[in-house]
GROMACS .gro file of C-alpha atoms in nm:
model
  452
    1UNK     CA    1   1.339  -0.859  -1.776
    2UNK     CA    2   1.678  -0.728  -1.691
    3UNK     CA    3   1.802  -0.905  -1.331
    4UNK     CA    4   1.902  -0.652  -1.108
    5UNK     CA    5   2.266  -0.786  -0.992
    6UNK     CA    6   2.320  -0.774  -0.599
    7UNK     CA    7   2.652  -0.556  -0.520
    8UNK     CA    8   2.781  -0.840  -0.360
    9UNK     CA    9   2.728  -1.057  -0.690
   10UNK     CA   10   2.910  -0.752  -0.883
   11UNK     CA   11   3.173  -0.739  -0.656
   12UNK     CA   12   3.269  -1.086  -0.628
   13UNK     CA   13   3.236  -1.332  -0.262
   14UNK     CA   14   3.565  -1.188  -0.100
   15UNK     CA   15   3.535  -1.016   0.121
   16UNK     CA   16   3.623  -0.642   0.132
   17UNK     CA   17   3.739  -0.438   0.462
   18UNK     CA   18   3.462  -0.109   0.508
   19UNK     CA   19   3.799   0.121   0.435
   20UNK     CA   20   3.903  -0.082   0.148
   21UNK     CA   21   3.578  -0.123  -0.030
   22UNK     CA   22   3.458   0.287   0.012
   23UNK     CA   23   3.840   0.350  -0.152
   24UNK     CA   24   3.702   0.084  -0.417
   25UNK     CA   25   3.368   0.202  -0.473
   26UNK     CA   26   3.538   0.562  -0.489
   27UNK     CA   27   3.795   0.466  -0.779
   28UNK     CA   28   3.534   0.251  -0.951
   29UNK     CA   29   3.232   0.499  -0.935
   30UNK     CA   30   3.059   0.226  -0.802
   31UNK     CA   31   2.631   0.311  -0.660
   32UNK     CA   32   2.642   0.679  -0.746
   33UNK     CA   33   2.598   0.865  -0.392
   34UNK     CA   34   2.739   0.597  -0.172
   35UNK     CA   35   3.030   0.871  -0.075
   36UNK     CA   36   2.760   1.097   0.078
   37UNK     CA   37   2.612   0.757   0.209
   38UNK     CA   38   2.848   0.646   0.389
   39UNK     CA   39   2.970   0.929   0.522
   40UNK     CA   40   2.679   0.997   0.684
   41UNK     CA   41   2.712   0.645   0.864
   42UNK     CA   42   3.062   0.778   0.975
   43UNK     CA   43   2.873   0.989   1.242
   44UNK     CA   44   2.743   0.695   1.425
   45UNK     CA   45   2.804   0.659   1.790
   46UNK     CA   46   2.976   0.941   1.734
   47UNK     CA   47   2.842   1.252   1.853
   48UNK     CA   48   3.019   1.582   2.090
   49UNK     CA   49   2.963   1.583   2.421
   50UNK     CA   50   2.920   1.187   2.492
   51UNK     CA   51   2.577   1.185   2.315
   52UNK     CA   52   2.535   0.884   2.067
   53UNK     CA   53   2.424   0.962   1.686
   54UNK     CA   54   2.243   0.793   1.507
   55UNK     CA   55   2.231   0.736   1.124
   56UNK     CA   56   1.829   0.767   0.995
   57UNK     CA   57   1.771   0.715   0.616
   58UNK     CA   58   1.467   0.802   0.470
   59UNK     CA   59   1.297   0.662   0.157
   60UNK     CA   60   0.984   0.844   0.119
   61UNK     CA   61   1.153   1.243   0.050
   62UNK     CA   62   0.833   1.454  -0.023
   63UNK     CA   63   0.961   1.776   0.130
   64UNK     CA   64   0.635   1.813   0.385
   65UNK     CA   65   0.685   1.481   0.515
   66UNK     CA   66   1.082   1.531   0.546
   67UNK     CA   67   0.976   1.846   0.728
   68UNK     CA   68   0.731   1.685   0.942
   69UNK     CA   69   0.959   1.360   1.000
   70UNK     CA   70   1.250   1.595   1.107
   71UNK     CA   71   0.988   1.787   1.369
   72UNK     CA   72   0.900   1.409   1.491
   73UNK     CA   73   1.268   1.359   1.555
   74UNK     CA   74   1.308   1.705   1.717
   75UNK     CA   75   1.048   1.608   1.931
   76UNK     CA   76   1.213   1.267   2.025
   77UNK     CA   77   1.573   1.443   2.130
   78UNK     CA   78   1.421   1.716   2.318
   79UNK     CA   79   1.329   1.385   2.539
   80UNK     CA   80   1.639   1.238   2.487
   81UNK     CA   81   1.906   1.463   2.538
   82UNK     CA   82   2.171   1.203   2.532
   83UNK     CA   83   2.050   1.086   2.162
   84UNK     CA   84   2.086   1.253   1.817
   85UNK     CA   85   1.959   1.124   1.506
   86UNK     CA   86   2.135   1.261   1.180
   87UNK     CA   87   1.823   1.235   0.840
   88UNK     CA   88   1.947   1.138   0.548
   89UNK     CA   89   1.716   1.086   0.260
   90UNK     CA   90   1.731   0.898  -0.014
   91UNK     CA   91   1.650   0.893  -0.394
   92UNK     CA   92   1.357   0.775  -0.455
   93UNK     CA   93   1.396   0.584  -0.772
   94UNK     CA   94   1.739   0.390  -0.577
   95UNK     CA   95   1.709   0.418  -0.239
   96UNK     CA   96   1.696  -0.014  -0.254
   97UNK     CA   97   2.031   0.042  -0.452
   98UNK     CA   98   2.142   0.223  -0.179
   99UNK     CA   99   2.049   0.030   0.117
  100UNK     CA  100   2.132  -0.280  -0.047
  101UNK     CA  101   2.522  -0.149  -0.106
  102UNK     CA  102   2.510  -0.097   0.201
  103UNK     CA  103   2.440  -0.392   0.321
  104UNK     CA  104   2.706  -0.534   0.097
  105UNK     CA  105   2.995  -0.352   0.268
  106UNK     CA  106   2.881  -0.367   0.634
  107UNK     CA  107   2.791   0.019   0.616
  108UNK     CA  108   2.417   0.033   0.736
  109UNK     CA  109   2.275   0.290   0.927
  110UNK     CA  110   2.081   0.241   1.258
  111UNK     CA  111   1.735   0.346   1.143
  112UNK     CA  112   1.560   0.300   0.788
  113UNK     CA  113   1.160   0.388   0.682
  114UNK     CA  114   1.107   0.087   0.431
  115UNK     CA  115   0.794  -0.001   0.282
  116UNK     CA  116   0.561  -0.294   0.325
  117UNK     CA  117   0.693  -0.416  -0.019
  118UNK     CA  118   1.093  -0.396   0.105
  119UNK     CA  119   1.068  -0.630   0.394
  120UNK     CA  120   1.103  -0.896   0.188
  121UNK     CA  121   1.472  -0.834   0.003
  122UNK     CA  122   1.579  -0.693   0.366
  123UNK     CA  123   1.464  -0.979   0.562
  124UNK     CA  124   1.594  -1.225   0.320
  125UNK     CA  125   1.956  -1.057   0.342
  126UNK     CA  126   1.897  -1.073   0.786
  127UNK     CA  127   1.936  -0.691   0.784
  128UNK     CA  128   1.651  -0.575   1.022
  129UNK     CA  129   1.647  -0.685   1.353
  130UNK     CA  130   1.291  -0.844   1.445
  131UNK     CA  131   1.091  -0.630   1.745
  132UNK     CA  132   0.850  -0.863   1.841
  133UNK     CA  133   1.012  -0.950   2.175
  134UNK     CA  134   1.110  -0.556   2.207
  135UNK     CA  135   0.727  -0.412   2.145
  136UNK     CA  136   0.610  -0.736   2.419
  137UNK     CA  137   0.833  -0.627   2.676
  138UNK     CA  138   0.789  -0.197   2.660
  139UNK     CA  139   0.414  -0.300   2.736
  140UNK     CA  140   0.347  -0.197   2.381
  141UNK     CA  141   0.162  -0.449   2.219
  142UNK     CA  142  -0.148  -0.404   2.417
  143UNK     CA  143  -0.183  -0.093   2.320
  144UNK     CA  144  -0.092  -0.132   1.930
  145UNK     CA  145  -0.355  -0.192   1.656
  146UNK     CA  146  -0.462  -0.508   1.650
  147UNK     CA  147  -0.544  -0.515   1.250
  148UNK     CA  148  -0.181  -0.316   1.273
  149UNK     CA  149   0.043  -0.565   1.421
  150UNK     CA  150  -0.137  -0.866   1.210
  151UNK     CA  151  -0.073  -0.648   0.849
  152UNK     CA  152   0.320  -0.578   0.979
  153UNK     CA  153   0.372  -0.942   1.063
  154UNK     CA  154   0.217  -1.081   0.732
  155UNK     CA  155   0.445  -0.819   0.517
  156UNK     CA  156   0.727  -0.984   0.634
  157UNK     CA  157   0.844  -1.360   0.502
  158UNK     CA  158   0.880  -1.487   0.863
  159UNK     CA  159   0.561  -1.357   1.029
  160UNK     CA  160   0.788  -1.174   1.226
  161UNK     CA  161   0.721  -0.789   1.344
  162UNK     CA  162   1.025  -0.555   1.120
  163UNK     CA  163   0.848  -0.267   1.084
  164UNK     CA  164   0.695  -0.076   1.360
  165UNK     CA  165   0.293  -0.056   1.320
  166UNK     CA  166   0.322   0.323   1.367
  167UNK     CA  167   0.081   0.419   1.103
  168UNK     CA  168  -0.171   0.248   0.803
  169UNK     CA  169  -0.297   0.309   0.506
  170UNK     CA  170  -0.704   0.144   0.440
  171UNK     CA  171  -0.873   0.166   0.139
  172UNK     CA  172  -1.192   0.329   0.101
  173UNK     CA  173  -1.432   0.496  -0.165
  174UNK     CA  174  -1.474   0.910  -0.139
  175UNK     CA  175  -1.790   1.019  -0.292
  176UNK     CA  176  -1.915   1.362  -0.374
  177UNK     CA  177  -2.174   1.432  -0.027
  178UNK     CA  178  -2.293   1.776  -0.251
  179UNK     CA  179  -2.409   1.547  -0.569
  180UNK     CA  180  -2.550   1.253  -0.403
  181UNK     CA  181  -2.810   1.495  -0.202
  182UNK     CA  182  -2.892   1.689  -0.493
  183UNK     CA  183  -2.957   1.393  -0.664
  184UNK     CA  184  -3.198   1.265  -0.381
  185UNK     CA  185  -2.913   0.951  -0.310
  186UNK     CA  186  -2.875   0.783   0.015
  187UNK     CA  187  -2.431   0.760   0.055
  188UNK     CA  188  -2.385   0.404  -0.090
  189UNK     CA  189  -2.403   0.133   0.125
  190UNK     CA  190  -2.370  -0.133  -0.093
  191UNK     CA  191  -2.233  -0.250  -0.439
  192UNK     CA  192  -2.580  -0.196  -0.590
  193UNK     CA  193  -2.618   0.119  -0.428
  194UNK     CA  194  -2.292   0.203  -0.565
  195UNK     CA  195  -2.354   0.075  -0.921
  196UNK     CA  196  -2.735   0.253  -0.950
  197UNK     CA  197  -2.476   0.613  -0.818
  198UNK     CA  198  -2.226   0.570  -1.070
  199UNK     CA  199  -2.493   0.546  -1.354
  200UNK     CA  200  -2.720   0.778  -1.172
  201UNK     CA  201  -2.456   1.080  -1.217
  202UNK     CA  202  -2.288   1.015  -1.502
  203UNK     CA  203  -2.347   1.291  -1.747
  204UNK     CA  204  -2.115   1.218  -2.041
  205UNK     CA  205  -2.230   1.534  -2.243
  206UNK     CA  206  -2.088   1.792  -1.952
  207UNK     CA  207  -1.794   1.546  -1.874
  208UNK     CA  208  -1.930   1.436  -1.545
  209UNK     CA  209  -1.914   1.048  -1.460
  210UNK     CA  210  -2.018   0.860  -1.187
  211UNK     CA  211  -1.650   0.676  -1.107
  212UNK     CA  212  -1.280   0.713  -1.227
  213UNK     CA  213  -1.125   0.444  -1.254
  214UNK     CA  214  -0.765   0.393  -1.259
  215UNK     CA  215  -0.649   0.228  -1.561
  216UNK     CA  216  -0.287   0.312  -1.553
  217UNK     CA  217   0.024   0.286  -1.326
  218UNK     CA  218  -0.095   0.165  -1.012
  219UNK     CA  219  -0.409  -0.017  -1.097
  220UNK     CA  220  -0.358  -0.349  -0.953
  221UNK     CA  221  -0.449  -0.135  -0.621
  222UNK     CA  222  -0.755  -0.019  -0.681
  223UNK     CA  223  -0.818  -0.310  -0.885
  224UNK     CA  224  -0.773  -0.553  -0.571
  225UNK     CA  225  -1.013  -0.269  -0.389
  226UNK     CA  226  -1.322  -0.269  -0.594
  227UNK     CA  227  -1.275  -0.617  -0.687
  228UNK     CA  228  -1.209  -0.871  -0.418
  229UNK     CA  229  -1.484  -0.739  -0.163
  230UNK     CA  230  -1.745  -0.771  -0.381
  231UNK     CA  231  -1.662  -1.074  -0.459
  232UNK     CA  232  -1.608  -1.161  -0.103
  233UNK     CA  233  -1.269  -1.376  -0.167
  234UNK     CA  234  -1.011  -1.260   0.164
  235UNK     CA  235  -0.737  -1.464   0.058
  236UNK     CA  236  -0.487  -1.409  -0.212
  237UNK     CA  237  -0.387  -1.801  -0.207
  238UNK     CA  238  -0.542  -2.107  -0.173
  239UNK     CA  239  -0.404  -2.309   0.078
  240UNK     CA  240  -0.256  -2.535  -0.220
  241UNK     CA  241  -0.088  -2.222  -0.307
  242UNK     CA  242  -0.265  -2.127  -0.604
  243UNK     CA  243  -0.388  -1.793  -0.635
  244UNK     CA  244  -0.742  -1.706  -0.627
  245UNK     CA  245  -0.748  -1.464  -0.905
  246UNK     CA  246  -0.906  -1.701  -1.107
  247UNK     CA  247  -1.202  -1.784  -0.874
  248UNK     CA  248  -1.511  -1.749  -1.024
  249UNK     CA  249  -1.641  -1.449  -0.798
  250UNK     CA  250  -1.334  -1.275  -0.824
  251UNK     CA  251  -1.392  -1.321  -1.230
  252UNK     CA  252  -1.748  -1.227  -1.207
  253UNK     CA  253  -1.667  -0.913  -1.004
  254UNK     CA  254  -1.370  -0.837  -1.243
  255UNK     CA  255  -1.623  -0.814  -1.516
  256UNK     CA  256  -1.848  -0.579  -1.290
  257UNK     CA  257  -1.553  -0.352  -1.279
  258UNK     CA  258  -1.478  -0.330  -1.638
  259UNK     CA  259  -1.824  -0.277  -1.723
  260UNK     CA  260  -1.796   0.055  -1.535
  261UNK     CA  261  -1.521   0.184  -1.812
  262UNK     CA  262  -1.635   0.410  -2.126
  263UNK     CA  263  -1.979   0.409  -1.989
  264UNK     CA  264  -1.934   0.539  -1.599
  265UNK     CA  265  -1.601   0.654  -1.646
  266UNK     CA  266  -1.420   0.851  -1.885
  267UNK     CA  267  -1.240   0.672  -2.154
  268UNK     CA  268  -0.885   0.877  -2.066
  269UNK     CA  269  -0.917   0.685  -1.719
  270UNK     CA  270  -0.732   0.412  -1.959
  271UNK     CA  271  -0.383   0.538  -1.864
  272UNK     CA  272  -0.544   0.723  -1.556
  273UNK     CA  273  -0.306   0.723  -1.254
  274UNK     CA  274  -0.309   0.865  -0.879
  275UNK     CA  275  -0.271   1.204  -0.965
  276UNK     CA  276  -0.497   1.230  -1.253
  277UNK     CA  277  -0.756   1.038  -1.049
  278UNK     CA  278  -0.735   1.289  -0.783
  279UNK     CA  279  -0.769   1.589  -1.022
  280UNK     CA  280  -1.063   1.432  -1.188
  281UNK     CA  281  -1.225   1.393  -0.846
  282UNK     CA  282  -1.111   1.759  -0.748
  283UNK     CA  283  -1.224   1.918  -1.068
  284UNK     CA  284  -1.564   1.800  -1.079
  285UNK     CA  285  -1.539   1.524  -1.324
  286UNK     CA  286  -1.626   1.208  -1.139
  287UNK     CA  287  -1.886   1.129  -0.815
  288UNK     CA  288  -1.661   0.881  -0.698
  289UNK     CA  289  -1.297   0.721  -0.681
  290UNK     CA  290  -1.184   0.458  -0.484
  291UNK     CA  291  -0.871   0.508  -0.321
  292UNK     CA  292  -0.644   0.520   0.031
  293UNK     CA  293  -0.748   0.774   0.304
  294UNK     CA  294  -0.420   0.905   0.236
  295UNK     CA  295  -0.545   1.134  -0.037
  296UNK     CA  296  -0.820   1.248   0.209
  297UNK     CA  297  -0.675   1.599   0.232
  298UNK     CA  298  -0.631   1.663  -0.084
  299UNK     CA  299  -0.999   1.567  -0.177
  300UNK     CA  300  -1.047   1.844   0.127
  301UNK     CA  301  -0.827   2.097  -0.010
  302UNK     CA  302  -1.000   2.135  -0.326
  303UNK     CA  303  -1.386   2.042  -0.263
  304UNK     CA  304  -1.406   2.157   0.131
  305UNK     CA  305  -1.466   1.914   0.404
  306UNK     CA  306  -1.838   1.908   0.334
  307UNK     CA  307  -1.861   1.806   0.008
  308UNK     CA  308  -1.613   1.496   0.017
  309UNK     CA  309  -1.783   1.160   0.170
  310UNK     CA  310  -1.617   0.845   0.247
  311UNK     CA  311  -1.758   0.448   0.292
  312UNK     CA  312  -1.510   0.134   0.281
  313UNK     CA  313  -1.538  -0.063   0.033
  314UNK     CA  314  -1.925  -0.314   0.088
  315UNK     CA  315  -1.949  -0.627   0.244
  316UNK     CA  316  -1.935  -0.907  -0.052
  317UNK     CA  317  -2.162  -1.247  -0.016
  318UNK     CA  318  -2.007  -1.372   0.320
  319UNK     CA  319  -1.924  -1.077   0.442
  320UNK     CA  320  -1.676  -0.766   0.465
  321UNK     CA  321  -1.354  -0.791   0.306
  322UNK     CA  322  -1.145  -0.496   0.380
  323UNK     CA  323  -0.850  -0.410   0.136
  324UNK     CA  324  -0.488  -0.142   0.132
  325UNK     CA  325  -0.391  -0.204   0.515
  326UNK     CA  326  -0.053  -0.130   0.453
  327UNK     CA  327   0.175  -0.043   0.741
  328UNK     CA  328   0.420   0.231   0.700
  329UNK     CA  329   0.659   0.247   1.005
  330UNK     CA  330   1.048   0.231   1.106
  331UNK     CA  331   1.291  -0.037   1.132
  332UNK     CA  332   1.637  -0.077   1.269
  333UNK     CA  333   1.931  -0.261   1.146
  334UNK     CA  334   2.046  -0.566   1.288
  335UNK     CA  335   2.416  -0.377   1.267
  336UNK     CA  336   2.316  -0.095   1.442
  337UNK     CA  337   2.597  -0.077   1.731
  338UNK     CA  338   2.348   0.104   1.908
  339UNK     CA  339   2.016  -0.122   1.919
  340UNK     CA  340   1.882   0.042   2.248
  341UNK     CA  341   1.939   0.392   2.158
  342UNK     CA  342   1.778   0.276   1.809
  343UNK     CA  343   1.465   0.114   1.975
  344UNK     CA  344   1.374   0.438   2.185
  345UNK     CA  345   1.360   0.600   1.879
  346UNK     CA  346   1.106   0.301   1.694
  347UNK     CA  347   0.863   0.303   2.055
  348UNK     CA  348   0.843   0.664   2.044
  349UNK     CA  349   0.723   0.654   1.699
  350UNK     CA  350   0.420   0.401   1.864
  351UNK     CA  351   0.380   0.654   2.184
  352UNK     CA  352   0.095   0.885   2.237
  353UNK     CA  353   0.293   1.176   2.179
  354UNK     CA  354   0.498   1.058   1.917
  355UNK     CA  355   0.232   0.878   1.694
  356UNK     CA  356   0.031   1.159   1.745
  357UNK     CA  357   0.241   1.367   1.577
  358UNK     CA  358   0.324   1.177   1.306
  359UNK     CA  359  -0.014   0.988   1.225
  360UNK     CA  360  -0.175   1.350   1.178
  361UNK     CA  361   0.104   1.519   0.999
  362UNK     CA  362   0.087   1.172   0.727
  363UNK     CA  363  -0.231   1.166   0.700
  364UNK     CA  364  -0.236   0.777   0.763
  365UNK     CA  365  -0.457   0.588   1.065
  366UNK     CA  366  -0.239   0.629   1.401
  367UNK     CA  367  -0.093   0.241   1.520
  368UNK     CA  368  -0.194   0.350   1.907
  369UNK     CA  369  -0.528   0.257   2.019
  370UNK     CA  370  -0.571   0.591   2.222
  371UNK     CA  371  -0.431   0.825   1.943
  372UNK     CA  372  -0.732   0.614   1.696
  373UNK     CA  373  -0.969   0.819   1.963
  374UNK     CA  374  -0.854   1.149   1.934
  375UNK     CA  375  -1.085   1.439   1.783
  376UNK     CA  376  -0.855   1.486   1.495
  377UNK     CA  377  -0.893   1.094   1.388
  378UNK     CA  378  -1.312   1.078   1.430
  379UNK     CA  379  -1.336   1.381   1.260
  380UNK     CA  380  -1.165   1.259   0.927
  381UNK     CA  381  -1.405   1.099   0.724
  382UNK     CA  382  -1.184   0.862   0.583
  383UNK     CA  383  -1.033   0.757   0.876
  384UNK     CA  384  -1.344   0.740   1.052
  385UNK     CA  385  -1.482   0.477   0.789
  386UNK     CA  386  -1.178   0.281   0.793
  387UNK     CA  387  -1.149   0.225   1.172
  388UNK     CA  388  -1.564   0.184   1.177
  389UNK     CA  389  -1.535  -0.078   0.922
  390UNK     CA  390  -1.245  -0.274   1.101
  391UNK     CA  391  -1.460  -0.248   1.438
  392UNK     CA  392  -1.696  -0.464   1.286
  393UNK     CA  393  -1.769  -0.839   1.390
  394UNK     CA  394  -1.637  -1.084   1.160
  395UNK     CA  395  -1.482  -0.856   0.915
  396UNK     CA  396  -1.151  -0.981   0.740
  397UNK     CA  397  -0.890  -0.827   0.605
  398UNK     CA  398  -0.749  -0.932   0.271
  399UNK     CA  399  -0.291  -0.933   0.301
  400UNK     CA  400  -0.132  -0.894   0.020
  401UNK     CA  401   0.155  -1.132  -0.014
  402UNK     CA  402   0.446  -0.809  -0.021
  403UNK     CA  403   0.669  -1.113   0.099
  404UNK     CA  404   0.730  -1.270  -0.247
  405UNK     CA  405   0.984  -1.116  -0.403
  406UNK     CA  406   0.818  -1.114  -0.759
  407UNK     CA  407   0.461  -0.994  -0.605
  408UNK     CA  408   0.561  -0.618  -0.708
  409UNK     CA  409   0.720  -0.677  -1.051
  410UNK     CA  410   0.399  -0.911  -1.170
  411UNK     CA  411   0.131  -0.713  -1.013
  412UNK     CA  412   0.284  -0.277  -1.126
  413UNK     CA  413   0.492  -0.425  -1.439
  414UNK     CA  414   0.420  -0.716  -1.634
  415UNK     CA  415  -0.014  -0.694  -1.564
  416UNK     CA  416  -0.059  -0.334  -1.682
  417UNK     CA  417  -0.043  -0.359  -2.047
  418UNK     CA  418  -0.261  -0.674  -2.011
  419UNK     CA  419  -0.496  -0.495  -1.809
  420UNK     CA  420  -0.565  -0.174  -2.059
  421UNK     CA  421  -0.627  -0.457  -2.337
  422UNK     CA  422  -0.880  -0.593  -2.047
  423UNK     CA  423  -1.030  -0.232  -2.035
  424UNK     CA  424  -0.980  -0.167  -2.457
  425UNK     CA  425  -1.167  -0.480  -2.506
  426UNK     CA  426  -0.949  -0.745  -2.702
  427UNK     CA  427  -0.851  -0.916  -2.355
  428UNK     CA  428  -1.133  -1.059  -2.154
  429UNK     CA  429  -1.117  -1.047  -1.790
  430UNK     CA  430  -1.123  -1.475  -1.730
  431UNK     CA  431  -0.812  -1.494  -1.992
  432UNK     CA  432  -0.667  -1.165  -1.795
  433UNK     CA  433  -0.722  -1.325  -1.424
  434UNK     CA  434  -0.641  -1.665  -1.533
  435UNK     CA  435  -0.293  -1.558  -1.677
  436UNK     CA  436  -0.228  -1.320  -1.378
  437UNK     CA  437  -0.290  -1.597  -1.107
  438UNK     CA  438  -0.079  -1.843  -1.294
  439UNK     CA  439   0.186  -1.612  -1.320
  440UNK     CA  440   0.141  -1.576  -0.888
  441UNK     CA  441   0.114  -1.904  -0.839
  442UNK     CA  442   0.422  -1.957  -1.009
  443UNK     CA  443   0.606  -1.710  -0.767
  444UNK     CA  444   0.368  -1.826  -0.445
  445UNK     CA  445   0.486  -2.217  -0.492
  446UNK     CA  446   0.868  -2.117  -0.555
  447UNK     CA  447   0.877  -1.921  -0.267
  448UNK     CA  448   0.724  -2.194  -0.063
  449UNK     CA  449   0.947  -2.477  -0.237
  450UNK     CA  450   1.247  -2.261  -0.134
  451UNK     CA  451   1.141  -2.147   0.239
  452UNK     CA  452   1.039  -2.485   0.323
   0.00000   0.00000   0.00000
């Protein structure tokens, strides 16, 4: 695997002046886009009339949410007249390039929307600036998410709150509501229920089957999904720090899972990803699909509200195990000259009327407790079995250790070609498991040996 070279690495330990490095980077060509980058960091606490500007880059540039994230900050400087934010977004396949540059030559912005996965390589280089002691003191906590706040904090290598708990991702399983009652089925309520569906509606012949299953990019997702609940494992380590993808229940549910391919699913689901999950589910070629409630809509948009259903994934042997909280939020740099004008932004994001907006526009479970009760929340299916699920006593949550810095190169790069063999048959799922959680374990104890 080719090592991705830090700019500071490329550019050697002295240290360049901002001026002197941007006329550097300009000769040299150096992180195409950095020009348009940087200029946009020119603008802050700038700003006409005495009104600070701040710099806002944006990783995630699907043009509805850009539209919908520019509304939200509308919405924030209509309230704060003496506050501008300037959106800049970023490539999607470099926007770590970017920010990373960046942080090289002292040329951050105030306000960035990383993912779960990015706290780690931020954190590591002290760019964000922690908010635990800012969400305690704006009375915020209290009315945050509980499951929210706990997910944000074990992203992050420290424990410690980066990324506001504005909105989640949860996994569940969408069924089709229209087949299951005209085949006489109760909605599935547990892994046998679920197994007796998917063989109950699978017609082959008319290329109808009871599950897709996602076989390519992306898999370790859904993977983790249908696999660790039912076998009622919530922890990804040991507390020896080995990782529990070879424990027997995980195995035995692997092999579950696999069992479903060829005979429940369709054989194409081998290189299956999102999208052609979703289509498969949309055009009436599979009962069910496990996946975020992020996709909720467009499971809406194609069947009509009353034909999609939605359950979280069952409660395993001891219990429930509940999979894909993933924050997606805001964070602010810890070079930000203007911190406070930076954090009114972050809490607004967490306020009724800000989360509001921007919970329901994404599509994702709202961080604020009161938002979580608001008509457009219970009526989403999705949503409503996520949040019903985490009300329950003595559920747990399974984290997913984003922290290690090899955790997203192991689990979407080196495991997929292992896994199709897994699903083609010449791989069995022990040897599969064993290898992957030896390969984690690897990059668990490392990162352990090296943050003390």
């Amino acid at each position: 695997m080719t090592r991705q070279h830090h700019p500071a690495e490329i550019l050697g330990p002295h240290a360049l002046s901002r001026r002197g490095f941007i006329r550097t980077a300009a000769r040299a060509g150096v992180a195409m886009g950095l020009a348009s980058a940087v200029s946009a960091c020119d603008g802050s606490g700038g700003g006409s009339g005495g009104a600070v500007t701040l710099q806002l880059w944006d990783t995630d540039t699907r043009p509805e949410r850009t539209a919908n994230l520019k509304k939200l900050i509308s919405m924030f400087e209509a309230k704060n007249p003496g506050i501008r934010i300037n959106y800049l977004g970023l490539p999607t396949d470099q926007y770590m390039q970017k920010i990373n540059t960046a942080i090289a030559t002292r040329s951050t912005p105030d306000l960035l929307t990383p993912k779960a996965s990015d706290l780690a390589a931020l954190v590591a280089q002290n760019a964000l600036a922690p908010l635990d002691d800012r969400v305690k003191k704006a009375g915020l906590e209290q009315h945050i998410s509980e499951q929210m706040l706990k997910s944000t904090r074990a992203a992050a290598p420290d424990g410690k709150l980066y990324l506001t708990p504005t909105t989640s991702l949860a996994d569940v399983i969408y069924y089709r509501a229209d087949w299951f009652q005209e085949a006489g089925l109760k909605p599935p309520a547990t892994w046998a229920d679920f197994d007796a569906a998917a063989s109950r509606l699978t017609n082959a012949s008319s290329g109808r089957f009871g599950y897709t299953l996602r076989g390519g990019n992306g898999f370790f997702s859904q993977f983790v999904q249908m696999v660790y609940p039912r076998a009622g494992v919530s922890t990804f380590f040991r507390e020896d720090g080995s990782s529990t993808l070879d424990d027997p229940a995980v195995i035995a549910a692997c092999e579950k899972y696999v069992a479903l391919f060829g005979k429940q699913t369709a054989r194409s689901d081998l290189t299956a990803d999102f999208k052609t999950m979703v289509a498969q589910f949309g055009n009436g070629g599979a009962a069910m699909l496990s996946h975020s409630i992020g996709s909720y809509p467009n499971h809406v948009a194609a069947l009509g509200a009353e034909k999609v259903g939605a359950v979280a994934p069952f409660p395993g042997p001891d219990g429930q195990v509940l999979t894909g909280w993933m924050t997606t939020g805001f964070a602010m740099f810890q070079a930000s000259e203007h911190q406070e004008e930076a954090w009114k932004f972050l809490a607004y994001t967490m306020e009724p009327e800000g989360n509001s907006f921007w919970a329901q526009k994404s599509g994702y479970l709202p961080g604020n407790t009161t938002v979580a009760k608001e008509q457009w929340v219970t009526e989403n299916a999705a949503m409503k079995a996520a949040l019903d699920a985490a009300a329950k006593p003595g559920v747990v949550t399974l984290e997913l250790p984003y922290y290690l810095p090899e955790f997203t190169s192991i689990t979407v790069t080196d495991l997929l070609p292992e896994w199709q063999k897994v699903l083609q048959g010449s791989l069995t799922s022990r040897d599969f498991l064993t290898a992957a959680a030896a390969a984690l374990t690897t990059a668990k104890r490392k990162y352990d040996k090296e943050h003390g």
